[in-house]
Short mmCIF file of C-alpha atoms in Angstrom, two decimals:
data_model
loop_
_atom_site.label_atom_id
_atom_site.label_comp_id
_atom_site.label_asym_id
_atom_site.label_seq_id
_atom_site.Cartn_x
_atom_site.Cartn_y
_atom_site.Cartn_z
CA MET A 1 -20.10 45.84 -17.18
CA GLN A 2 -22.15 45.20 -20.35
CA LYS A 3 -20.78 45.60 -23.86
CA MET A 4 -18.27 48.50 -23.61
CA ASN A 5 -14.94 49.26 -25.32
CA LYS A 6 -11.97 48.65 -23.32
CA LYS A 7 -11.59 52.30 -21.90
CA GLU A 8 -15.34 52.08 -20.73
CA GLN A 9 -14.81 48.67 -19.33
CA ASP A 10 -11.61 49.75 -17.47
CA LYS A 11 -13.58 52.51 -15.87
CA ALA A 12 -16.52 50.24 -14.87
CA ILE A 13 -14.22 47.76 -13.24
CA SER A 14 -12.43 50.37 -11.33
CA GLU A 15 -15.67 51.99 -10.02
CA PHE A 16 -16.89 48.56 -8.99
CA LEU A 17 -13.65 47.73 -7.25
CA LYS A 18 -13.80 51.20 -5.25
CA SER A 19 -17.33 50.48 -4.33
CA ILE A 20 -16.13 47.08 -2.95
CA ASP A 21 -13.43 48.73 -0.80
CA PHE A 22 -16.11 51.17 0.59
CA GLU A 23 -18.27 48.30 1.56
CA ILE A 24 -15.39 46.57 3.28
CA GLU A 25 -14.51 49.64 5.32
CA ASN A 26 -18.26 50.38 6.03
CA TRP A 27 -19.84 47.01 6.39
CA ASN A 28 -20.89 47.44 9.97
CA ILE A 29 -23.60 49.94 8.82
CA TYR A 30 -25.70 46.96 7.61
CA LYS A 31 -25.24 44.95 10.89
CA ASP A 32 -28.76 45.28 12.01
CA SER A 33 -30.49 44.94 8.64
CA PRO A 34 -30.07 41.44 7.01
CA ASP A 35 -32.20 42.55 4.16
CA LEU A 36 -29.74 45.26 3.16
CA GLN A 37 -26.81 42.87 3.66
CA LYS A 38 -28.31 40.46 1.20
CA ARG A 39 -29.18 43.07 -1.34
CA GLU A 40 -25.50 44.28 -1.21
CA LYS A 41 -24.00 40.78 -1.32
CA ASP A 42 -26.12 39.99 -4.38
CA ARG A 43 -24.77 43.35 -6.02
CA ILE A 44 -21.27 42.31 -5.31
CA ILE A 45 -21.60 38.74 -6.55
CA THR A 46 -23.28 40.14 -9.85
CA GLY A 47 -20.28 42.35 -10.20
CA ILE A 48 -17.58 39.86 -9.57
CA LEU A 49 -19.08 37.30 -12.07
CA GLN A 50 -18.36 39.93 -14.74
CA LEU A 51 -14.99 40.58 -13.71
CA PRO A 52 -11.90 39.16 -15.55
CA GLU A 53 -10.67 36.07 -13.71
CA SER A 54 -7.21 37.57 -12.99
CA ILE A 55 -9.05 40.43 -11.08
CA GLN A 56 -11.36 37.88 -9.36
CA THR A 57 -8.49 36.08 -7.69
CA VAL A 58 -7.27 39.36 -6.24
CA THR A 59 -10.66 40.59 -5.22
CA ILE A 60 -12.31 37.40 -3.67
CA PRO A 61 -9.81 36.84 -0.77
CA LYS A 62 -10.23 40.46 0.27
CA LEU A 63 -14.01 39.91 0.47
CA ILE A 64 -13.40 36.57 2.72
CA GLN A 65 -10.77 38.20 4.90
CA SER A 66 -13.28 41.09 5.68
CA LYS A 67 -15.82 38.52 6.65
CA ILE A 68 -18.50 40.01 4.22
CA PHE A 69 -18.61 36.50 2.54
CA THR A 70 -17.43 33.08 3.96
CA GLU A 71 -15.67 30.91 1.58
CA ARG A 72 -18.41 28.66 1.20
CA GLU A 73 -20.79 31.44 0.08
CA ILE A 74 -18.36 32.61 -2.64
CA ASN A 75 -18.00 29.09 -3.86
CA GLU A 76 -21.65 28.53 -4.04
CA ALA A 77 -22.44 32.05 -5.48
CA LEU A 78 -19.75 31.66 -8.24
CA LYS A 79 -20.25 28.05 -8.81
CA ILE A 80 -16.58 27.26 -8.49
CA PRO A 81 -15.85 23.79 -9.17
CA ILE A 82 -15.04 21.56 -6.26
CA GLU A 83 -11.69 20.67 -7.95
CA LYS A 84 -10.49 24.31 -7.66
CA ARG A 85 -11.59 24.91 -4.20
CA ASP A 86 -9.06 25.08 -1.19
CA LEU A 87 -11.70 24.58 1.51
CA VAL A 88 -14.16 21.67 0.78
CA ASN A 89 -16.87 20.34 3.10
CA VAL A 90 -16.64 16.48 3.12
CA LYS A 91 -20.38 16.20 2.60
CA GLU A 92 -20.03 18.16 -0.48
CA LEU A 93 -17.02 16.20 -1.58
CA LEU A 94 -19.05 12.92 -1.10
CA GLU A 95 -22.11 14.07 -2.97
CA SER A 96 -19.97 15.75 -5.90
CA LYS A 97 -19.23 14.05 -9.18
CA ILE A 98 -15.56 14.68 -8.94
CA LYS A 99 -13.65 12.75 -11.51
CA PRO A 100 -10.42 10.78 -10.74
CA ASP A 101 -7.25 12.54 -11.32
CA LYS A 102 -6.07 12.43 -14.93
CA MET A 103 -3.12 10.21 -15.43
CA LEU A 104 -0.37 10.53 -18.25
CA VAL A 105 0.47 6.74 -17.35
CA GLY A 106 -1.99 4.49 -15.46
CA GLY A 107 -1.30 2.40 -12.58
CA GLY A 108 -0.71 5.64 -10.50
CA LEU A 109 2.68 6.01 -12.35
CA ILE A 110 2.57 9.60 -13.79
CA PRO A 111 -0.31 12.02 -12.99
CA GLU A 112 -1.29 15.01 -15.25
CA ILE A 113 0.17 17.59 -12.81
CA THR A 114 3.17 19.56 -12.07
CA GLY A 115 5.31 17.42 -9.76
CA PHE A 116 8.09 14.80 -9.87
CA ALA A 117 8.83 11.16 -9.69
CA LEU A 118 11.95 9.42 -8.65
CA ILE A 119 13.78 6.58 -10.39
CA GLY A 120 16.29 5.15 -7.80
CA GLY A 121 18.79 2.33 -7.52
CA LEU A 122 22.57 1.77 -6.91
CA ALA A 123 25.35 3.03 -9.27
CA LYS A 124 25.41 0.99 -12.51
CA GLU A 125 22.14 -0.67 -11.89
CA GLY A 126 20.71 0.28 -15.09
CA LYS A 127 18.47 3.39 -14.29
CA THR A 128 19.40 5.11 -17.47
CA LEU A 129 18.40 2.29 -19.85
CA LEU A 130 15.10 2.02 -17.80
CA SER A 131 14.60 5.70 -17.98
CA LEU A 132 15.21 5.67 -21.81
CA GLN A 133 12.77 2.84 -22.32
CA LEU A 134 10.07 4.96 -20.25
CA GLY A 135 10.95 7.81 -22.55
CA LEU A 136 10.28 5.80 -25.70
CA SER A 137 6.96 4.66 -24.25
CA LEU A 138 5.79 8.10 -23.52
CA VAL A 139 6.78 9.56 -27.09
CA SER A 140 5.01 6.70 -28.76
CA GLY A 141 2.14 5.86 -26.63
CA ASN A 142 2.91 2.23 -26.04
CA ASN A 143 2.58 0.59 -22.81
CA PHE A 144 5.56 0.65 -20.33
CA LEU A 145 6.58 -2.65 -18.89
CA GLU A 146 3.46 -4.19 -20.31
CA ASP A 147 0.88 -3.14 -18.08
CA PHE A 148 1.45 0.57 -17.45
CA LYS A 149 -0.77 2.24 -20.11
CA VAL A 150 0.40 5.39 -21.70
CA ASN A 151 -2.87 7.58 -22.06
CA ARG A 152 -1.50 9.94 -24.57
CA LYS A 153 1.70 10.66 -26.43
CA CYS A 154 4.04 13.09 -24.76
CA ARG A 155 6.82 15.51 -25.41
CA ILE A 156 10.04 14.61 -23.76
CA LEU A 157 13.19 16.49 -22.58
CA TYR A 158 16.06 14.22 -21.38
CA ILE A 159 18.75 16.07 -19.57
CA TYR A 160 21.81 14.04 -19.16
CA ARG A 161 25.43 14.35 -17.98
CA GLU A 162 27.00 11.09 -17.23
CA ASN A 163 26.62 9.92 -20.92
CA THR A 164 27.52 11.05 -24.48
CA LYS A 165 25.42 11.73 -27.45
CA SER A 166 27.17 8.68 -29.18
CA GLY A 167 26.55 6.48 -26.18
CA LEU A 168 22.98 7.44 -25.98
CA ASN A 169 22.45 7.05 -29.80
CA GLU A 170 23.65 3.50 -29.42
CA ILE A 171 21.35 2.65 -26.47
CA ILE A 172 18.43 4.19 -28.06
CA LYS A 173 18.85 2.46 -31.40
CA LYS A 174 19.24 -0.96 -29.71
CA GLN A 175 16.04 -0.21 -27.63
CA ILE A 176 13.96 0.75 -30.66
CA SER A 177 15.22 -2.27 -32.57
CA GLY A 178 14.42 -4.54 -29.60
CA LEU A 179 10.94 -3.00 -29.26
CA LYS A 180 10.35 -3.73 -32.89
CA LYS A 181 11.02 -7.31 -32.27
CA LEU A 182 8.54 -7.33 -29.63
CA GLY A 183 5.88 -5.88 -32.04
CA ILE A 184 6.10 -2.37 -30.83
CA ASP A 185 6.85 0.33 -33.54
CA ILE A 186 8.08 3.83 -32.82
CA SER A 187 7.72 6.01 -35.65
CA LEU A 188 9.96 8.85 -36.85
CA THR A 189 7.22 11.32 -35.85
CA ASP A 190 7.19 9.96 -32.29
CA LEU A 191 11.02 10.28 -32.09
CA ASN A 192 10.60 13.91 -33.23
CA ASN A 193 9.14 14.70 -29.81
CA PHE A 194 11.92 13.12 -27.77
CA TYR A 195 14.66 15.71 -27.16
CA ILE A 196 18.18 15.15 -25.41
CA TYR A 197 19.99 18.00 -23.66
CA TYR A 198 23.58 17.77 -22.53
CA GLY A 199 23.40 19.72 -19.25
CA LYS A 200 27.13 20.35 -18.79
CA ASP A 201 26.57 23.98 -17.84
CA ILE A 202 23.49 23.43 -15.45
CA THR A 203 24.09 23.82 -11.72
CA LEU A 204 20.90 23.93 -9.61
CA ASP A 205 22.43 26.17 -6.86
CA LEU A 206 19.68 27.32 -4.50
CA LYS A 207 20.62 31.03 -4.54
CA TYR A 208 22.13 31.40 -7.93
CA PRO A 209 21.20 28.67 -10.16
CA ARG A 210 23.09 28.41 -13.33
CA LEU A 211 20.86 27.00 -16.26
CA GLY A 212 22.87 27.61 -19.41
CA ASP A 213 20.42 27.52 -22.48
CA LEU A 214 18.11 25.31 -20.50
CA LYS A 215 15.27 27.72 -20.51
CA LYS A 216 15.58 28.11 -24.23
CA ALA A 217 15.41 24.50 -24.80
CA VAL A 218 12.28 24.19 -22.64
CA LYS A 219 10.57 26.77 -24.77
CA ILE A 220 11.65 24.99 -27.88
CA VAL A 221 10.53 21.67 -26.94
CA ARG A 222 7.54 22.64 -24.74
CA PRO A 223 7.92 19.26 -22.79
CA ASP A 224 5.25 17.38 -20.92
CA ILE A 225 7.95 15.59 -19.02
CA ILE A 226 11.50 16.34 -18.29
CA PHE A 227 13.95 13.64 -17.17
CA LEU A 228 17.05 14.76 -15.04
CA ASP A 229 19.73 12.13 -15.04
CA PRO A 230 21.27 11.63 -12.40
CA ILE A 231 20.24 14.72 -10.22
CA GLY A 232 23.37 14.40 -8.14
CA GLN A 233 25.52 15.83 -11.13
CA PHE A 234 23.37 19.08 -11.27
CA ILE A 235 22.87 19.99 -7.62
CA GLY A 236 24.96 22.54 -5.80
CA PHE A 237 23.62 22.13 -2.22
CA ASP A 238 23.45 19.82 0.79
CA ILE A 239 20.80 17.39 -0.32
CA ASN A 240 20.51 15.99 3.24
CA LYS A 241 18.55 19.15 4.37
CA ALA A 242 14.80 19.12 3.96
CA GLU A 243 14.56 22.99 3.29
CA ASN A 244 16.97 22.57 0.61
CA ILE A 245 15.10 20.00 -1.16
CA LYS A 246 11.90 21.99 -1.01
CA ARG A 247 13.83 24.95 -2.56
CA PHE A 248 15.30 22.57 -5.13
CA THR A 249 11.66 21.37 -6.19
CA ASP A 250 10.72 25.01 -6.26
CA ILE A 251 13.43 25.61 -8.69
CA LEU A 252 12.28 22.97 -10.98
CA LYS A 253 8.78 24.31 -11.21
CA GLU A 254 10.27 27.69 -11.90
CA ILE A 255 12.22 26.15 -14.81
CA CYS A 256 9.07 24.37 -16.31
CA GLY A 257 5.77 23.69 -14.75
CA CYS A 258 5.63 20.13 -16.04
CA PHE A 259 6.09 16.77 -14.57
CA TRP A 260 9.82 15.85 -13.71
CA ILE A 261 11.33 12.33 -13.55
CA LEU A 262 14.60 12.54 -11.48
CA ILE A 263 17.08 9.75 -11.60
CA HIS A 264 18.99 9.40 -8.34
CA HIS A 265 21.34 7.02 -6.49
CA TYR A 266 20.83 4.92 -3.37
CA THR A 267 22.82 5.29 -0.39
CA LYS A 268 25.75 2.83 -0.59
CA PRO A 269 24.99 -0.27 1.35
CA ARG A 270 27.75 0.18 3.94
CA PHE A 271 26.44 3.38 4.90
CA LEU A 272 23.09 2.00 6.12
CA ALA A 273 22.76 1.82 9.72
CA LYS A 274 23.13 -1.64 11.35
CA GLY A 275 19.92 -3.47 11.11
CA GLU A 276 18.33 -1.34 8.19
CA ASN A 277 19.07 -3.50 5.41
CA ASP A 278 15.41 -4.30 4.95
CA ILE A 279 14.08 -0.65 4.89
CA PRO A 280 11.61 0.22 2.23
CA PRO A 281 13.45 0.77 -1.20
CA ILE A 282 12.20 4.61 -1.40
CA TYR A 283 14.11 5.37 1.84
CA LYS A 284 17.38 3.96 0.49
CA LEU A 285 17.72 7.09 -1.69
CA LEU A 286 20.50 9.56 -0.90
CA GLY A 287 19.51 12.64 0.94
CA SER A 288 16.76 13.97 3.16
CA SER A 289 13.60 11.75 3.34
CA TYR A 290 11.80 14.82 2.32
CA LEU A 291 12.68 14.02 -1.24
CA ALA A 292 11.02 10.66 -1.05
CA ASN A 293 8.15 11.96 0.93
CA ALA A 294 7.33 14.75 -1.74
CA CYS A 295 7.51 12.60 -4.81
CA GLU A 296 4.34 11.56 -6.50
CA THR A 297 5.89 8.18 -7.66
CA PHE A 298 8.93 6.19 -6.85
CA LEU A 299 10.59 3.32 -9.00
CA GLY A 300 13.26 1.43 -7.27
CA LEU A 301 15.46 -0.81 -9.28
CA GLU A 302 17.45 -3.39 -7.55
CA PRO A 303 19.16 -6.91 -8.38
CA GLU A 304 17.10 -9.76 -8.40
CA GLY A 305 19.31 -11.74 -6.10
CA GLU A 306 22.68 -13.42 -5.88
CA ARG A 307 21.64 -16.54 -7.89
CA TYR A 308 20.58 -14.52 -10.79
CA SER A 309 22.93 -12.58 -13.34
CA LYS A 310 23.26 -8.74 -13.43
CA ASP A 311 20.34 -8.68 -16.10
CA TYR A 312 17.66 -9.80 -13.83
CA LYS A 313 16.28 -7.11 -11.78
CA LYS A 314 13.35 -6.49 -9.34
CA ILE A 315 11.53 -3.11 -9.49
CA TYR A 316 9.49 -1.61 -6.60
CA PHE A 317 6.86 1.19 -6.85
CA THR A 318 5.49 3.58 -4.43
CA VAL A 319 2.59 5.59 -5.91
CA ARG A 320 0.53 8.50 -4.30
CA ARG A 321 -2.81 8.22 -6.14
CA GLU A 322 -3.81 4.65 -6.72
CA ARG A 323 -3.18 1.24 -5.10
CA GLU A 324 0.55 0.32 -4.89
CA PRO A 325 1.63 -1.85 -7.94
CA ILE A 326 3.32 -5.14 -6.87
CA PRO A 327 7.07 -5.42 -7.51
CA LEU A 328 7.95 -6.71 -10.89
CA HIS A 329 10.64 -9.10 -12.04
CA LEU A 330 12.57 -7.93 -15.03
CA ARG A 331 15.19 -9.32 -17.28
CA ARG A 332 17.09 -6.94 -19.37
CA ASN A 333 17.99 -8.19 -22.90
CA PRO A 334 21.52 -7.87 -23.17
CA ASN A 335 21.42 -7.29 -27.01
CA SER A 336 18.47 -4.70 -27.11
CA LEU A 337 18.95 -3.20 -23.64
CA ILE A 338 15.28 -3.49 -23.14
CA TYR A 339 13.72 -4.69 -19.90
CA GLU A 340 11.12 -7.31 -20.14
CA VAL A 341 8.85 -8.34 -17.47
CA VAL A 342 9.43 -12.14 -16.38
CA ASP A 343 6.55 -13.93 -14.75
CA SER A 344 7.27 -15.11 -11.20
CA ILE A 345 6.69 -18.82 -11.96
CA SER A 346 9.37 -18.74 -14.69
CA LEU A 347 11.64 -17.06 -12.12
CA ILE A 348 11.14 -19.57 -9.46
CA THR A 349 11.45 -22.48 -11.56
CA GLY A 350 14.59 -21.11 -13.16
CA LYS A 351 15.29 -19.45 -16.46
CA ILE A 352 18.37 -19.19 -18.42
CA THR A 353 19.18 -17.96 -21.97
CA LYS A 354 22.08 -18.51 -24.49
CA GLU A 355 23.26 -14.93 -23.80
CA ASP A 356 23.49 -15.73 -20.16
CA ILE A 357 25.83 -18.58 -20.77
CA ILE A 358 27.92 -16.56 -23.10
CA ARG A 359 28.16 -13.57 -20.65
CA THR A 360 29.01 -16.05 -17.77
CA LEU A 361 31.93 -17.45 -19.80
CA LYS A 362 33.21 -14.34 -20.76
CA VAL A 363 32.82 -12.28 -17.39
CA SER A 364 33.45 -15.11 -14.85
CA PHE A 365 36.02 -17.13 -16.83
CA ASN A 366 37.51 -14.64 -19.15
CA GLY A 367 36.16 -16.49 -22.10
CA ARG A 368 37.54 -19.98 -21.23
CA ALA A 369 36.28 -22.70 -18.74
CA SER A 370 35.74 -26.49 -18.34
CA TYR A 371 32.42 -27.90 -18.70
CA LYS A 372 32.19 -28.61 -14.89
CA ASP A 373 32.87 -25.04 -13.82
CA LEU A 374 30.69 -23.42 -16.41
CA ALA A 375 27.85 -25.66 -16.24
CA GLY A 376 28.00 -25.65 -12.50
CA LEU A 377 28.12 -21.95 -12.08
CA CYS A 378 25.25 -21.51 -14.56
CA SER A 379 23.21 -24.01 -12.80
CA ASP A 380 23.65 -22.40 -9.42
CA GLN A 381 23.50 -18.92 -10.51
CA PHE A 382 20.26 -19.33 -12.64
CA GLY A 383 18.51 -21.94 -10.61
CA VAL A 384 18.35 -24.48 -13.52
CA LYS A 385 19.40 -28.13 -13.94
CA GLU A 386 22.86 -28.81 -15.58
CA GLU A 387 21.19 -30.70 -18.23
CA ARG A 388 19.35 -27.62 -19.43
CA VAL A 389 22.83 -25.70 -19.51
CA ALA A 390 24.37 -28.39 -21.37
CA LYS A 391 21.57 -28.43 -24.04
CA LEU A 392 22.05 -24.76 -24.67
CA MET A 393 25.87 -25.13 -24.66
CA ARG A 394 25.52 -27.86 -27.26
CA GLU A 395 23.24 -25.53 -29.56
CA LEU A 396 25.63 -22.55 -29.15
CA LYS A 397 28.44 -24.81 -30.28
CA ASP A 398 26.57 -26.07 -33.43
CA LYS A 399 25.95 -22.38 -34.43
CA GLY A 400 29.67 -21.75 -34.02
CA VAL A 401 29.25 -18.98 -31.22
CA ILE A 402 31.26 -21.15 -28.73
CA ALA A 403 33.58 -24.12 -29.11
CA LYS A 404 35.21 -26.97 -27.29
CA GLU A 405 39.06 -27.91 -27.17
CA GLU A 406 39.81 -31.37 -28.21
CA GLY A 407 39.94 -34.28 -25.63
CA LYS A 408 37.57 -35.14 -22.86
CA ARG A 409 38.79 -32.55 -20.58
CA GLY A 410 39.01 -29.87 -23.38
CA TYR A 411 37.83 -26.27 -22.35
CA TRP A 412 34.95 -24.47 -23.74
CA TYR A 413 35.44 -20.80 -24.99
CA ASN A 414 33.85 -17.95 -26.79
CA LYS A 415 34.62 -18.57 -30.53
CA ASP A 416 32.69 -15.73 -32.23
CA SER A 417 32.28 -12.35 -30.22
CA SER A 418 31.03 -10.52 -33.41
CA LEU A 419 27.52 -11.52 -33.07
CA GLY A 420 26.42 -8.69 -30.88
CA LEU A 421 25.95 -10.70 -27.91
CA PHE A 422 28.15 -8.69 -25.66
#
């Protein structure tokens, strides 16, 4: 198969493949002649090396099944990289210079493969905010949650159903502004690679999935990563059966052979069996455990604890390819809706912000409370001394954000709710 035109090449390939079929059918004629076997094997290998890759992938299994060649002989003869082999000898593996798996996001978070990750938590826990923040990190190349390095900028398709365009617009604007205050700039060029898609017509039924214009969107975007938020809004099957989950993940691959990030809900606490309150976060997800077992990465977003406001979270990680990251303590900035990492020492010693006081006054006391009640609740909830709460209350009063009624027993109240603190 030297230099030929296409017609000559096709004819030579056809004749070579016919000769292989002949050898497969009549290989026993060489059983008593190792020299002839070797000569024919060398001829076959020489021909295979000149075949197009698509024809090689069909021809090689036939030769192995016929037992003319072992898989190891084929690998060695064709110098197939160890990364592409199905069967590998451990001695070869240890002696090889195989490189670590490439990662889109370090720390084992997102590998450069086709697969999926899960972001889980209870309803209204803030999973969408975390997912959008991750999306902004991916398109801009900035670290996610400080330490998770984004190794290259990505193209993102975010499929949603529980939100609106205007709602997502407000969240993303606040997050971009919040990141800028932290010294993280996201350019318009970066944002040009972040697409959102309202999946109102999508139903991922196992037999007859309805995709609307999703495949057209995928063709336009050419995403590296697709978010599906939340998967419960898109499925049309029993999520408790492992075989259904397997088919579901196959459908995702058929839609786009990229990496998927699936946002999913936890089982409601009252549905956990007695004595299972301390089960690992990854197994609190709704549905078959096959979903958790098959994922590359899991991020579980949970409340920090009863003594903290709803803005304090703890995030758990389960990863397949690297050492499991330790859980992180997070605080969601109520203005920017950005999750910031909180060091454990600050968390243990107690940390409270002015926004925490304003929110406590509004949510717990409907905007009006005595000093004793407000300072006492904040002290208990955030683990700080009342003196710290009192100091912040005075600063808020001086700025005209909250005020106090006249008299020693006068109530404190929210004076100005137009400052974007709510």
